[in-house]
PDB file of C-alpha atoms in Angstrom:
ATOM      1  CA  MET A 189     -72.963 -77.572 -77.233  1.00  0.00           C
ATOM      2  CA  THR A 190     -76.506 -77.302 -75.825  1.00  0.00           C
ATOM      3  CA  ARG A 191     -78.980 -74.761 -77.193  1.00  0.00           C
ATOM      4  CA  THR A 192     -79.768 -73.496 -73.685  1.00  0.00           C
ATOM      5  CA  LEU A 193     -76.164 -72.701 -72.885  1.00  0.00           C
ATOM      6  CA  ALA A 194     -75.561 -71.072 -76.261  1.00  0.00           C
ATOM      7  CA  VAL A 195     -78.631 -68.900 -75.792  1.00  0.00           C
ATOM      8  CA  LEU A 196     -77.504 -67.838 -72.330  1.00  0.00           C
ATOM      9  CA  SER A 197     -73.782 -67.571 -72.974  1.00  0.00           C
ATOM     10  CA  GLY A 198     -74.052 -63.940 -73.976  1.00  0.00           C
ATOM     11  CA  ILE A 199     -75.356 -62.943 -70.546  1.00  0.00           C
ATOM     12  CA  ALA A 200     -73.695 -65.647 -68.446  1.00  0.00           C
ATOM     13  CA  CYS A 201     -71.148 -63.150 -67.148  1.00  0.00           C
ATOM     14  CA  LEU A 202     -74.040 -61.243 -65.588  1.00  0.00           C
ATOM     15  CA  ALA A 203     -75.648 -64.250 -63.922  1.00  0.00           C
ATOM     16  CA  PHE A 204     -73.456 -64.666 -60.861  1.00  0.00           C
ATOM     17  CA  ALA A 205     -72.701 -62.192 -58.121  1.00  0.00           C
ATOM     18  CA  GLY A 206     -69.421 -60.362 -58.481  1.00  0.00           C
ATOM     19  CA  GLN A 207     -67.919 -57.013 -59.335  1.00  0.00           C
ATOM     20  CA  ALA A 208     -70.556 -54.641 -60.720  1.00  0.00           C
ATOM     21  CA  PHE A 209     -69.893 -52.458 -63.741  1.00  0.00           C
ATOM     22  CA  ALA A 210     -71.896 -49.637 -65.222  1.00  0.00           C
ATOM     23  CA  ARG A 211     -73.309 -50.467 -68.642  1.00  0.00           C
ATOM     24  CA  CYS A 212     -70.444 -51.018 -71.127  1.00  0.00           C
ATOM     25  CA  GLU A 213     -67.834 -49.898 -68.578  1.00  0.00           C
ATOM     26  CA  ASP A 214     -65.668 -52.993 -69.025  1.00  0.00           C
ATOM     27  CA  HIS A 215     -66.129 -53.172 -72.799  1.00  0.00           C
ATOM     28  CA  VAL A 216     -63.127 -52.688 -75.090  1.00  0.00           C
ATOM     29  CA  PRO A 217     -64.459 -50.920 -78.210  1.00  0.00           C
ATOM     30  CA  GLN A 218     -64.125 -52.727 -81.544  1.00  0.00           C
ATOM     31  CA  PRO A 219     -63.749 -51.048 -84.918  1.00  0.00           C
ATOM     32  CA  LYS A 220     -67.142 -49.633 -85.755  1.00  0.00           C
ATOM     33  CA  PRO A 221     -68.840 -51.793 -88.409  1.00  0.00           C
ATOM     34  CA  GLN A 222     -69.567 -48.702 -90.504  1.00  0.00           C
ATOM     35  CA  ASN A 223     -65.843 -47.842 -90.509  1.00  0.00           C
ATOM     36  CA  THR A 224     -64.646 -51.241 -91.727  1.00  0.00           C
ATOM     37  CA  PHE A 225     -64.387 -52.592 -95.266  1.00  0.00           C
ATOM     38  CA  ALA A 226     -67.844 -52.474 -96.830  1.00  0.00           C
ATOM     39  CA  GLN A 227     -69.502 -55.788 -97.561  1.00  0.00           C
ATOM     40  CA  ASP A 228     -73.093 -56.659 -98.372  1.00  0.00           C
ATOM     41  CA  VAL A 229     -74.259 -59.501 -96.116  1.00  0.00           C
ATOM     42  CA  GLY A 230     -77.778 -60.855 -96.293  1.00  0.00           C
ATOM     43  CA  ARG A 231     -80.779 -59.513 -98.172  1.00  0.00           C
ATOM     44  CA  GLU A 232     -82.123 -55.991 -97.992  1.00  0.00           C
ATOM     45  CA  PHE A 233     -85.691 -55.507 -96.814  1.00  0.00           C
ATOM     46  CA  ASP A 234     -86.820 -54.454-100.306  1.00  0.00           C
ATOM     47  CA  THR A 235     -85.315 -57.664-101.718  1.00  0.00           C
ATOM     48  CA  ILE A 236     -87.226 -59.729 -99.160  1.00  0.00           C
ATOM     49  CA  LEU A 237     -90.452 -58.035-100.225  1.00  0.00           C
ATOM     50  CA  ASP A 238     -89.662 -58.502-103.923  1.00  0.00           C
ATOM     51  CA  ASP A 239     -88.716 -62.173-103.443  1.00  0.00           C
ATOM     52  CA  GLY A 240     -91.850 -62.794-101.392  1.00  0.00           C
ATOM     53  CA  TRP A 241     -90.218 -64.809 -98.591  1.00  0.00           C
ATOM     54  CA  ILE A 242     -88.208 -64.345 -95.392  1.00  0.00           C
ATOM     55  CA  GLU A 243     -85.873 -66.846 -93.724  1.00  0.00           C
ATOM     56  CA  PHE A 244     -85.670 -67.291 -89.959  1.00  0.00           C
ATOM     57  CA  ALA A 245     -82.779 -69.075 -88.266  1.00  0.00           C
ATOM     58  CA  VAL A 246     -84.047 -71.121 -85.302  1.00  0.00           C
ATOM     59  CA  TYR A 247     -82.328 -73.637 -83.034  1.00  0.00           C
ATOM     60  CA  GLU A 248     -82.857 -77.288 -83.901  1.00  0.00           C
ATOM     61  CA  ASP A 249     -84.100 -79.857 -81.367  1.00  0.00           C
ATOM     62  CA  PHE A 250     -85.108 -77.109 -78.921  1.00  0.00           C
ATOM     63  CA  PRO A 251     -88.644 -77.891 -77.649  1.00  0.00           C
ATOM     64  CA  PRO A 252     -90.972 -76.185 -77.010  1.00  0.00           C
ATOM     65  CA  TRP A 253     -89.398 -73.341 -78.995  1.00  0.00           C
ATOM     66  CA  SER A 254     -88.263 -74.914 -82.276  1.00  0.00           C
ATOM     67  CA  TYR A 255     -87.959 -78.509 -83.447  1.00  0.00           C
ATOM     68  CA  GLU A 256     -88.900 -80.754 -86.344  1.00  0.00           C
ATOM     69  CA  GLU A 257     -91.844 -83.130 -86.235  1.00  0.00           C
ATOM     70  CA  ALA A 258     -92.936 -85.289 -89.178  1.00  0.00           C
ATOM     71  CA  GLY A 259     -90.510 -83.318 -91.335  1.00  0.00           C
ATOM     72  CA  LYS A 260     -92.036 -79.947 -90.485  1.00  0.00           C
ATOM     73  CA  PRO A 261     -90.787 -77.177 -88.158  1.00  0.00           C
ATOM     74  CA  GLN A 262     -92.866 -76.797 -84.992  1.00  0.00           C
ATOM     75  CA  GLY A 263     -92.798 -74.752 -81.805  1.00  0.00           C
ATOM     76  CA  VAL A 264     -93.408 -71.348 -80.270  1.00  0.00           C
ATOM     77  CA  ASP A 265     -90.623 -69.609 -82.216  1.00  0.00           C
ATOM     78  CA  ILE A 266     -91.903 -71.114 -85.479  1.00  0.00           C
ATOM     79  CA  GLU A 267     -95.368 -69.673 -84.902  1.00  0.00           C
ATOM     80  CA  ILE A 268     -93.920 -66.291 -83.963  1.00  0.00           C
ATOM     81  CA  GLY A 269     -91.914 -66.342 -87.192  1.00  0.00           C
ATOM     82  CA  ARG A 270     -95.105 -67.091 -89.127  1.00  0.00           C
ATOM     83  CA  LEU A 271     -96.962 -64.136 -87.649  1.00  0.00           C
ATOM     84  CA  ILE A 272     -94.007 -61.831 -88.422  1.00  0.00           C
ATOM     85  CA  ALA A 273     -93.997 -63.019 -92.037  1.00  0.00           C
ATOM     86  CA  GLU A 274     -97.767 -62.594 -92.276  1.00  0.00           C
ATOM     87  CA  ASP A 275     -97.551 -59.022 -91.026  1.00  0.00           C
ATOM     88  CA  ILE A 276     -94.798 -58.189 -93.523  1.00  0.00           C
ATOM     89  CA  GLY A 277     -96.713 -59.941 -96.281  1.00  0.00           C
ATOM     90  CA  VAL A 278     -94.249 -62.662 -97.279  1.00  0.00           C
ATOM     91  CA  GLU A 279     -93.851 -66.435 -96.962  1.00  0.00           C
ATOM     92  CA  PRO A 280     -91.972 -67.722 -93.885  1.00  0.00           C
ATOM     93  CA  ARG A 281     -89.091 -70.138 -94.312  1.00  0.00           C
ATOM     94  CA  PHE A 282     -87.231 -71.727 -91.418  1.00  0.00           C
ATOM     95  CA  ARG A 283     -83.617 -72.831 -91.145  1.00  0.00           C
ATOM     96  CA  LEU A 284     -83.010 -75.117 -88.170  1.00  0.00           C
ATOM     97  CA  VAL A 285     -79.438 -74.525 -87.052  1.00  0.00           C
ATOM     98  CA  GLN A 286     -77.022 -76.031 -84.562  1.00  0.00           C
ATOM     99  CA  ALA A 287     -75.806 -74.083 -81.560  1.00  0.00           C
ATOM    100  CA  ASP A 288     -72.114 -73.251 -81.542  1.00  0.00           C
ATOM    101  CA  GLU A 289     -69.939 -72.778 -78.452  1.00  0.00           C
ATOM    102  CA  THR A 290     -71.232 -69.263 -77.708  1.00  0.00           C
ATOM    103  CA  LEU A 291     -74.013 -66.873 -78.639  1.00  0.00           C
ATOM    104  CA  ASP A 292     -71.368 -64.674 -80.312  1.00  0.00           C
ATOM    105  CA  ALA A 293     -70.503 -67.537 -82.655  1.00  0.00           C
ATOM    106  CA  ASP A 294     -74.153 -68.222 -83.453  1.00  0.00           C
ATOM    107  CA  LEU A 295     -74.747 -64.579 -84.345  1.00  0.00           C
ATOM    108  CA  ARG A 296     -71.602 -64.506 -86.477  1.00  0.00           C
ATOM    109  CA  ASN A 297     -72.585 -67.709 -88.301  1.00  0.00           C
ATOM    110  CA  TYR A 298     -76.261 -66.969 -88.888  1.00  0.00           C
ATOM    111  CA  VAL A 299     -76.737 -63.184 -88.741  1.00  0.00           C
ATOM    112  CA  TRP A 300     -73.808 -60.980 -89.686  1.00  0.00           C
ATOM    113  CA  LYS A 301     -71.078 -62.967 -91.462  1.00  0.00           C
ATOM    114  CA  GLY A 302     -71.746 -66.656 -92.107  1.00  0.00           C
ATOM    115  CA  ALA A 303     -69.696 -69.705 -91.190  1.00  0.00           C
ATOM    116  CA  ILE A 304     -66.150 -69.899 -92.577  1.00  0.00           C
ATOM    117  CA  VAL A 305     -66.892 -72.940 -94.757  1.00  0.00           C
ATOM    118  CA  GLY A 306     -70.016 -72.742 -96.898  1.00  0.00           C
ATOM    119  CA  GLY A 307     -71.692 -70.313 -94.533  1.00  0.00           C
ATOM    120  CA  ARG A 308     -74.524 -67.924 -95.221  1.00  0.00           C
ATOM    121  CA  VAL A 309     -76.667 -65.722 -93.056  1.00  0.00           C
ATOM    122  CA  SER A 310     -80.434 -65.784 -92.553  1.00  0.00           C
ATOM    123  CA  ASP A 311     -82.644 -62.705 -92.603  1.00  0.00           C
ATOM    124  CA  VAL A 312     -83.673 -62.955 -88.949  1.00  0.00           C
ATOM    125  CA  MET A 313     -82.589 -65.101 -86.022  1.00  0.00           C
ATOM    126  CA  LEU A 314     -85.226 -65.930 -83.412  1.00  0.00           C
ATOM    127  CA  HIS A 315     -84.801 -66.712 -79.711  1.00  0.00           C
ATOM    128  CA  VAL A 316     -81.898 -64.352 -79.109  1.00  0.00           C
ATOM    129  CA  PRO A 317     -81.464 -63.161 -75.508  1.00  0.00           C
ATOM    130  CA  TYR A 318     -81.522 -59.393 -75.144  1.00  0.00           C
ATOM    131  CA  ASP A 319     -79.337 -57.501 -72.733  1.00  0.00           C
ATOM    132  CA  SER A 320     -78.138 -53.929 -73.105  1.00  0.00           C
ATOM    133  CA  ASP A 321     -74.521 -54.993 -72.558  1.00  0.00           C
ATOM    134  CA  LEU A 322     -74.714 -57.263 -75.607  1.00  0.00           C
ATOM    135  CA  THR A 323     -75.287 -54.199 -77.769  1.00  0.00           C
ATOM    136  CA  CYS A 324     -71.904 -52.896 -76.632  1.00  0.00           C
ATOM    137  CA  ARG A 325     -70.042 -56.094 -77.402  1.00  0.00           C
ATOM    138  CA  ILE A 326     -71.688 -57.279 -80.638  1.00  0.00           C
ATOM    139  CA  GLU A 327     -72.014 -54.178 -82.773  1.00  0.00           C
ATOM    140  CA  GLN A 328     -72.617 -56.050 -86.044  1.00  0.00           C
ATOM    141  CA  VAL A 329     -76.076 -57.091 -84.835  1.00  0.00           C
ATOM    142  CA  VAL A 330     -79.280 -55.205 -84.036  1.00  0.00           C
ATOM    143  CA  PHE A 331     -81.099 -56.765 -81.064  1.00  0.00           C
ATOM    144  CA  THR A 332     -84.803 -56.009 -81.292  1.00  0.00           C
ATOM    145  CA  GLY A 333     -88.290 -57.539 -81.319  1.00  0.00           C
ATOM    146  CA  GLN A 334     -88.437 -58.632 -77.680  1.00  0.00           C
ATOM    147  CA  TYR A 335     -91.386 -61.023 -77.482  1.00  0.00           C
ATOM    148  CA  ALA A 336     -91.168 -62.895 -74.146  1.00  0.00           C
ATOM    149  CA  MET A 337     -89.272 -63.476 -70.932  1.00  0.00           C
ATOM    150  CA  GLU A 338     -87.860 -66.767 -69.714  1.00  0.00           C
ATOM    151  CA  GLU A 339     -86.885 -67.706 -66.174  1.00  0.00           C
ATOM    152  CA  LEU A 340     -85.086 -70.403 -64.238  1.00  0.00           C
ATOM    153  CA  ALA A 341     -87.477 -72.679 -62.355  1.00  0.00           C
ATOM    154  CA  ILE A 342     -87.601 -75.908 -60.357  1.00  0.00           C
ATOM    155  CA  ALA A 343     -90.115 -78.685 -61.069  1.00  0.00           C
ATOM    156  CA  TYR A 344     -90.619 -81.381 -58.467  1.00  0.00           C
ATOM    157  CA  ALA A 345     -92.639 -84.516 -57.731  1.00  0.00           C
ATOM    158  CA  ILE A 346     -95.482 -83.872 -55.297  1.00  0.00           C
ATOM    159  CA  SER A 347     -94.955 -87.350 -53.840  1.00  0.00           C
ATOM    160  CA  ALA A 348     -91.344 -86.461 -52.976  1.00  0.00           C
ATOM    161  CA  TYR A 349     -92.481 -83.440 -50.956  1.00  0.00           C
ATOM    162  CA  PRO A 350     -95.831 -84.510 -49.455  1.00  0.00           C
ATOM    163  CA  ASP A 351     -95.832 -81.769 -46.846  1.00  0.00           C
ATOM    164  CA  GLY A 352     -96.040 -79.127 -49.565  1.00  0.00           C
ATOM    165  CA  ASP A 353     -92.594 -77.743 -48.778  1.00  0.00           C
ATOM    166  CA  ALA A 354     -91.285 -76.972 -52.271  1.00  0.00           C
ATOM    167  CA  PRO A 355     -87.550 -77.594 -52.730  1.00  0.00           C
ATOM    168  CA  THR A 356     -85.037 -74.756 -52.939  1.00  0.00           C
ATOM    169  CA  PRO A 357     -81.396 -75.084 -54.081  1.00  0.00           C
ATOM    170  CA  ALA A 358     -80.339 -75.900 -50.504  1.00  0.00           C
ATOM    171  CA  TYR A 359     -82.451 -79.081 -50.634  1.00  0.00           C
ATOM    172  CA  PHE A 360     -80.205 -80.495 -53.334  1.00  0.00           C
ATOM    173  CA  ARG A 361     -77.433 -81.129 -50.879  1.00  0.00           C
ATOM    174  CA  TYR A 362     -79.412 -84.322 -50.212  1.00  0.00           C
ATOM    175  CA  ASP A 363     -82.239 -84.546 -52.802  1.00  0.00           C
ATOM    176  CA  THR A 364     -81.630 -85.648 -56.382  1.00  0.00           C
ATOM    177  CA  VAL A 365     -82.150 -83.112 -59.151  1.00  0.00           C
ATOM    178  CA  ALA A 366     -81.994 -83.460 -62.941  1.00  0.00           C
ATOM    179  CA  VAL A 367     -80.383 -80.759 -65.098  1.00  0.00           C
ATOM    180  CA  GLU A 368     -79.179 -80.249 -68.644  1.00  0.00           C
ATOM    181  CA  ASN A 369     -75.446 -80.876 -68.818  1.00  0.00           C
ATOM    182  CA  ASP A 370     -73.338 -77.687 -68.965  1.00  0.00           C
ATOM    183  CA  SER A 371     -76.407 -75.490 -68.595  1.00  0.00           C
ATOM    184  CA  LEU A 372     -76.922 -72.497 -66.309  1.00  0.00           C
ATOM    185  CA  SER A 373     -78.733 -74.811 -63.849  1.00  0.00           C
ATOM    186  CA  ASP A 374     -75.778 -77.207 -63.897  1.00  0.00           C
ATOM    187  CA  PHE A 375     -73.236 -74.431 -63.324  1.00  0.00           C
ATOM    188  CA  TYR A 376     -75.292 -72.876 -60.553  1.00  0.00           C
ATOM    189  CA  LEU A 377     -75.982 -76.051 -58.599  1.00  0.00           C
ATOM    190  CA  SER A 378     -72.413 -77.296 -59.064  1.00  0.00           C
ATOM    191  CA  SER A 379     -71.084 -74.129 -57.441  1.00  0.00           C
ATOM    192  CA  PHE A 380     -73.848 -73.716 -54.852  1.00  0.00           C
ATOM    193  CA  GLY A 381     -72.601 -74.115 -51.294  1.00  0.00           C
ATOM    194  CA  ARG A 382     -69.080 -74.771 -52.590  1.00  0.00           C
ATOM    195  CA  GLY A 383     -70.205 -77.898 -54.386  1.00  0.00           C
ATOM    196  CA  ALA A 384     -72.519 -79.223 -51.685  1.00  0.00           C
ATOM    197  CA  ALA A 385     -74.944 -80.530 -54.316  1.00  0.00           C
ATOM    198  CA  SER A 386     -72.348 -82.175 -56.548  1.00  0.00           C
ATOM    199  CA  GLY A 387     -73.311 -85.696 -55.500  1.00  0.00           C
ATOM    200  CA  THR A 388     -77.048 -85.307 -56.120  1.00  0.00           C
ATOM    201  CA  ILE A 389     -76.995 -83.732 -59.583  1.00  0.00           C
ATOM    202  CA  ARG A 390     -78.068 -85.991 -62.449  1.00  0.00           C
ATOM    203  CA  ARG A 391     -76.990 -84.602 -65.837  1.00  0.00           C
ATOM    204  CA  PHE A 392     -78.702 -85.155 -69.204  1.00  0.00           C
ATOM    205  CA  ALA A 393     -78.052 -84.034 -72.767  1.00  0.00           C
ATOM    206  CA  THR A 394     -81.123 -81.756 -72.842  1.00  0.00           C
ATOM    207  CA  THR A 395     -83.588 -80.228 -70.413  1.00  0.00           C
ATOM    208  CA  ASP A 396     -86.294 -82.321 -72.077  1.00  0.00           C
ATOM    209  CA  GLN A 397     -84.417 -85.500 -71.091  1.00  0.00           C
ATOM    210  CA  ALA A 398     -83.938 -84.134 -67.568  1.00  0.00           C
ATOM    211  CA  VAL A 399     -87.681 -83.579 -67.244  1.00  0.00           C
ATOM    212  CA  LYS A 400     -88.396 -87.078 -68.518  1.00  0.00           C
ATOM    213  CA  ALA A 401     -86.134 -88.430 -65.765  1.00  0.00           C
ATOM    214  CA  LEU A 402     -88.212 -86.537 -63.215  1.00  0.00           C
ATOM    215  CA  ALA A 403     -91.438 -87.841 -64.755  1.00  0.00           C
ATOM    216  CA  ARG A 404     -90.134 -91.433 -64.527  1.00  0.00           C
ATOM    217  CA  GLY A 405     -89.347 -90.960 -60.852  1.00  0.00           C
ATOM    218  CA  ASP A 406     -85.580 -91.191 -61.372  1.00  0.00           C
ATOM    219  CA  THR A 407     -85.070 -87.872 -59.567  1.00  0.00           C
ATOM    220  CA  MET A 408     -87.031 -85.834 -57.056  1.00  0.00           C
ATOM    221  CA  ALA A 409     -86.774 -82.575 -59.002  1.00  0.00           C
ATOM    222  CA  ALA A 410     -85.533 -80.944 -62.210  1.00  0.00           C
ATOM    223  CA  MET A 411     -84.149 -77.454 -62.721  1.00  0.00           C
ATOM    224  CA  GLY A 412     -84.123 -75.467 -65.955  1.00  0.00           C
ATOM    225  CA  PRO A 413     -85.933 -72.835 -68.034  1.00  0.00           C
ATOM    226  CA  ARG A 414     -89.631 -72.628 -67.148  1.00  0.00           C
ATOM    227  CA  ALA A 415     -90.944 -73.255 -70.675  1.00  0.00           C
ATOM    228  CA  ALA A 416     -88.906 -76.448 -71.120  1.00  0.00           C
ATOM    229  CA  LEU A 417     -90.083 -77.774 -67.752  1.00  0.00           C
ATOM    230  CA  GLU A 418     -93.733 -76.949 -68.469  1.00  0.00           C
ATOM    231  CA  ALA A 419     -93.593 -78.492 -71.942  1.00  0.00           C
ATOM    232  CA  GLY A 420     -91.862 -81.626 -70.704  1.00  0.00           C
ATOM    233  CA  LEU A 421     -94.331 -82.300 -67.904  1.00  0.00           C
ATOM    234  CA  GLY A 422     -97.463 -81.395 -69.856  1.00  0.00           C
ATOM    235  CA  GLU A 423    -100.634 -82.624 -68.172  1.00  0.00           C
ATOM    236  CA  ASP A 424     -98.608 -84.052 -65.281  1.00  0.00           C
ATOM    237  CA  LEU A 425     -97.969 -80.497 -64.102  1.00  0.00           C
ATOM    238  CA  GLY A 426    -100.392 -79.758 -61.282  1.00  0.00           C
ATOM    239  CA  ARG A 427    -101.391 -83.411 -60.961  1.00  0.00           C
ATOM    240  CA  ASP A 428     -98.192 -85.292 -60.130  1.00  0.00           C
ATOM    241  CA  HIS A 429     -95.705 -82.431 -60.291  1.00  0.00           C
ATOM    242  CA  LYS A 430     -95.463 -78.769 -59.379  1.00  0.00           C
ATOM    243  CA  LEU A 431     -93.193 -75.950 -60.488  1.00  0.00           C
ATOM    244  CA  HIS A 432     -91.961 -72.843 -58.713  1.00  0.00           C
ATOM    245  CA  THR A 433     -89.284 -70.135 -58.882  1.00  0.00           C
ATOM    246  CA  PRO A 434     -87.591 -69.865 -55.480  1.00  0.00           C
ATOM    247  CA  PRO A 435     -84.794 -67.422 -54.585  1.00  0.00           C
ATOM    248  CA  TYR A 436     -81.402 -68.412 -55.991  1.00  0.00           C
ATOM    249  CA  PRO A 437     -78.722 -67.150 -53.575  1.00  0.00           C
ATOM    250  CA  GLY A 438     -75.700 -65.819 -55.420  1.00  0.00           C
ATOM    251  CA  LEU A 439     -77.451 -65.747 -58.801  1.00  0.00           C
ATOM    252  CA  VAL A 440     -77.869 -62.180 -60.011  1.00  0.00           C
ATOM    253  CA  ARG A 441     -79.970 -63.003 -63.058  1.00  0.00           C
ATOM    254  CA  LYS A 442     -82.656 -65.672 -62.915  1.00  0.00           C
ATOM    255  CA  ASP A 443     -84.648 -64.429 -65.921  1.00  0.00           C
ATOM    256  CA  TRP A 444     -83.883 -63.011 -69.339  1.00  0.00           C
ATOM    257  CA  THR A 445     -85.620 -61.348 -72.273  1.00  0.00           C
ATOM    258  CA  ILE A 446     -86.014 -63.172 -75.610  1.00  0.00           C
ATOM    259  CA  GLY A 447     -86.056 -61.309 -78.916  1.00  0.00           C
ATOM    260  CA  VAL A 448     -84.627 -61.394 -82.430  1.00  0.00           C
ATOM    261  CA  ALA A 449     -81.398 -60.394 -84.153  1.00  0.00           C
ATOM    262  CA  VAL A 450     -80.818 -58.884 -87.614  1.00  0.00           C
ATOM    263  CA  ASN A 451     -77.703 -57.690 -89.413  1.00  0.00           C
ATOM    264  CA  HIS A 452     -76.816 -54.076 -88.523  1.00  0.00           C
ATOM    265  CA  GLN A 453     -76.913 -53.233 -92.244  1.00  0.00           C
ATOM    266  CA  HIS A 454     -80.621 -54.027 -92.406  1.00  0.00           C
ATOM    267  CA  ARG A 455     -82.139 -51.893 -89.671  1.00  0.00           C
ATOM    268  CA  ASP A 456     -85.293 -51.266 -91.734  1.00  0.00           C
ATOM    269  CA  LEU A 457     -85.967 -55.007 -91.575  1.00  0.00           C
ATOM    270  CA  GLY A 458     -85.437 -54.852 -87.804  1.00  0.00           C
ATOM    271  CA  TYR A 459     -87.990 -52.038 -87.527  1.00  0.00           C
ATOM    272  CA  ALA A 460     -90.556 -54.040 -89.526  1.00  0.00           C
ATOM    273  CA  VAL A 461     -90.032 -57.167 -87.422  1.00  0.00           C
ATOM    274  CA  ASP A 462     -90.232 -55.230 -84.169  1.00  0.00           C
ATOM    275  CA  TYR A 463     -93.454 -53.515 -85.266  1.00  0.00           C
ATOM    276  CA  ALA A 464     -95.013 -56.875 -86.178  1.00  0.00           C
ATOM    277  CA  ILE A 465     -94.145 -58.241 -82.728  1.00  0.00           C
ATOM    278  CA  GLU A 466     -95.389 -55.090 -80.997  1.00  0.00           C
ATOM    279  CA  LYS A 467     -98.792 -55.464 -82.676  1.00  0.00           C
ATOM    280  CA  ALA A 468     -98.953 -59.193 -81.905  1.00  0.00           C
ATOM    281  CA  LEU A 469     -98.259 -58.499 -78.233  1.00  0.00           C
ATOM    282  CA  ALA A 470    -100.862 -55.738 -78.130  1.00  0.00           C
ATOM    283  CA  ASP A 471    -103.664 -57.827 -79.650  1.00  0.00           C
ATOM    284  CA  GLY A 472    -102.816 -61.013 -77.732  1.00  0.00           C
ATOM    285  CA  ARG A 473    -101.642 -63.230 -80.586  1.00  0.00           C
ATOM    286  CA  ILE A 474     -98.299 -64.038 -78.984  1.00  0.00           C
ATOM    287  CA  GLN A 475     -99.941 -64.729 -75.629  1.00  0.00           C
ATOM    288  CA  ALA A 476    -102.319 -67.104 -77.453  1.00  0.00           C
ATOM    289  CA  ILE A 477     -99.372 -69.022 -78.946  1.00  0.00           C
ATOM    290  CA  PHE A 478     -97.999 -69.697 -75.468  1.00  0.00           C
ATOM    291  CA  ALA A 479    -101.426 -70.708 -74.177  1.00  0.00           C
ATOM    292  CA  ALA A 480    -101.903 -73.140 -77.083  1.00  0.00           C
ATOM    293  CA  HIS A 481     -98.642 -74.840 -76.116  1.00  0.00           C
ATOM    294  CA  GLY A 482     -99.629 -75.009 -72.443  1.00  0.00           C
ATOM    295  CA  LEU A 483     -96.929 -72.524 -71.427  1.00  0.00           C
ATOM    296  CA  THR A 484     -96.881 -69.550 -69.089  1.00  0.00           C
ATOM    297  CA  PHE A 485     -96.393 -66.284 -70.974  1.00  0.00           C
ATOM    298  CA  LEU A 486     -94.044 -63.855 -69.247  1.00  0.00           C
ATOM    299  CA  PRO A 487     -94.291 -60.333 -70.766  1.00  0.00           C
ATOM    300  CA  PRO A 488     -91.003 -59.017 -72.125  1.00  0.00           C
ATOM    301  CA  GLU A 489     -89.277 -55.808 -71.106  1.00  0.00           C
ATOM    302  CA  ARG A 490     -89.503 -53.545 -74.174  1.00  0.00           C
TER     303      ARG A 490
END
């Protein structure tokens, strides 16, 4: 299961045009967490302060957000976790985790319950998409601390489009495009024009590999989350390649908010994390993290 798809799976039902519902209208209520058998999951905020450290769950092998390099965690989410820990006054620790089949499963495994075999939860999970409908469906989790937006974009080789006419999805009926396998980009292009682009799509295990294929000249374009495209192209962006966000016919949601998740039993921790992020947005520290990684910062909806 790819990290990108797991991250987006919670809002995938909102991505494509279809029947519209008012917020939570189609949700079947679950037993309220406060009305179920009491169980203590995770550490209380006071325990975190007393222990002097906080653990963040982050996705493994997920550049530029979180990955391991020379045995140490790196990436935008890692640095955001560090500034949260600094504001709270504790040491940051990072747990690089695998993505499961859905966002629901990831939140169950790492935030509110723990995996069935040998599982445990972390104090905070980073890079969790926020949508108001998720709060209806996953009541065991508090979604908070929105720190950025992400959007679907298309990167392309300047040499493939010398007239400056940037490609849109309709171009991929004929032009080759690299995508992450089973990602939102893959699903969208596979269904676009009733499968008109099916013969030109080149699929890779990650968006990073898709971008590398574009950089090698194996494809004319690549489609995926903006940050992954920008990170993959690096200095080539603006020199040999360009990136844009065209209209996506039939796609209701082309961008999404990124925040954090904490167990519903530890709302005081959620308040502290959200306040740390609010201050870091206000004084420009989060924007500086994106700039240091050569990424465009898109302000979150808070």
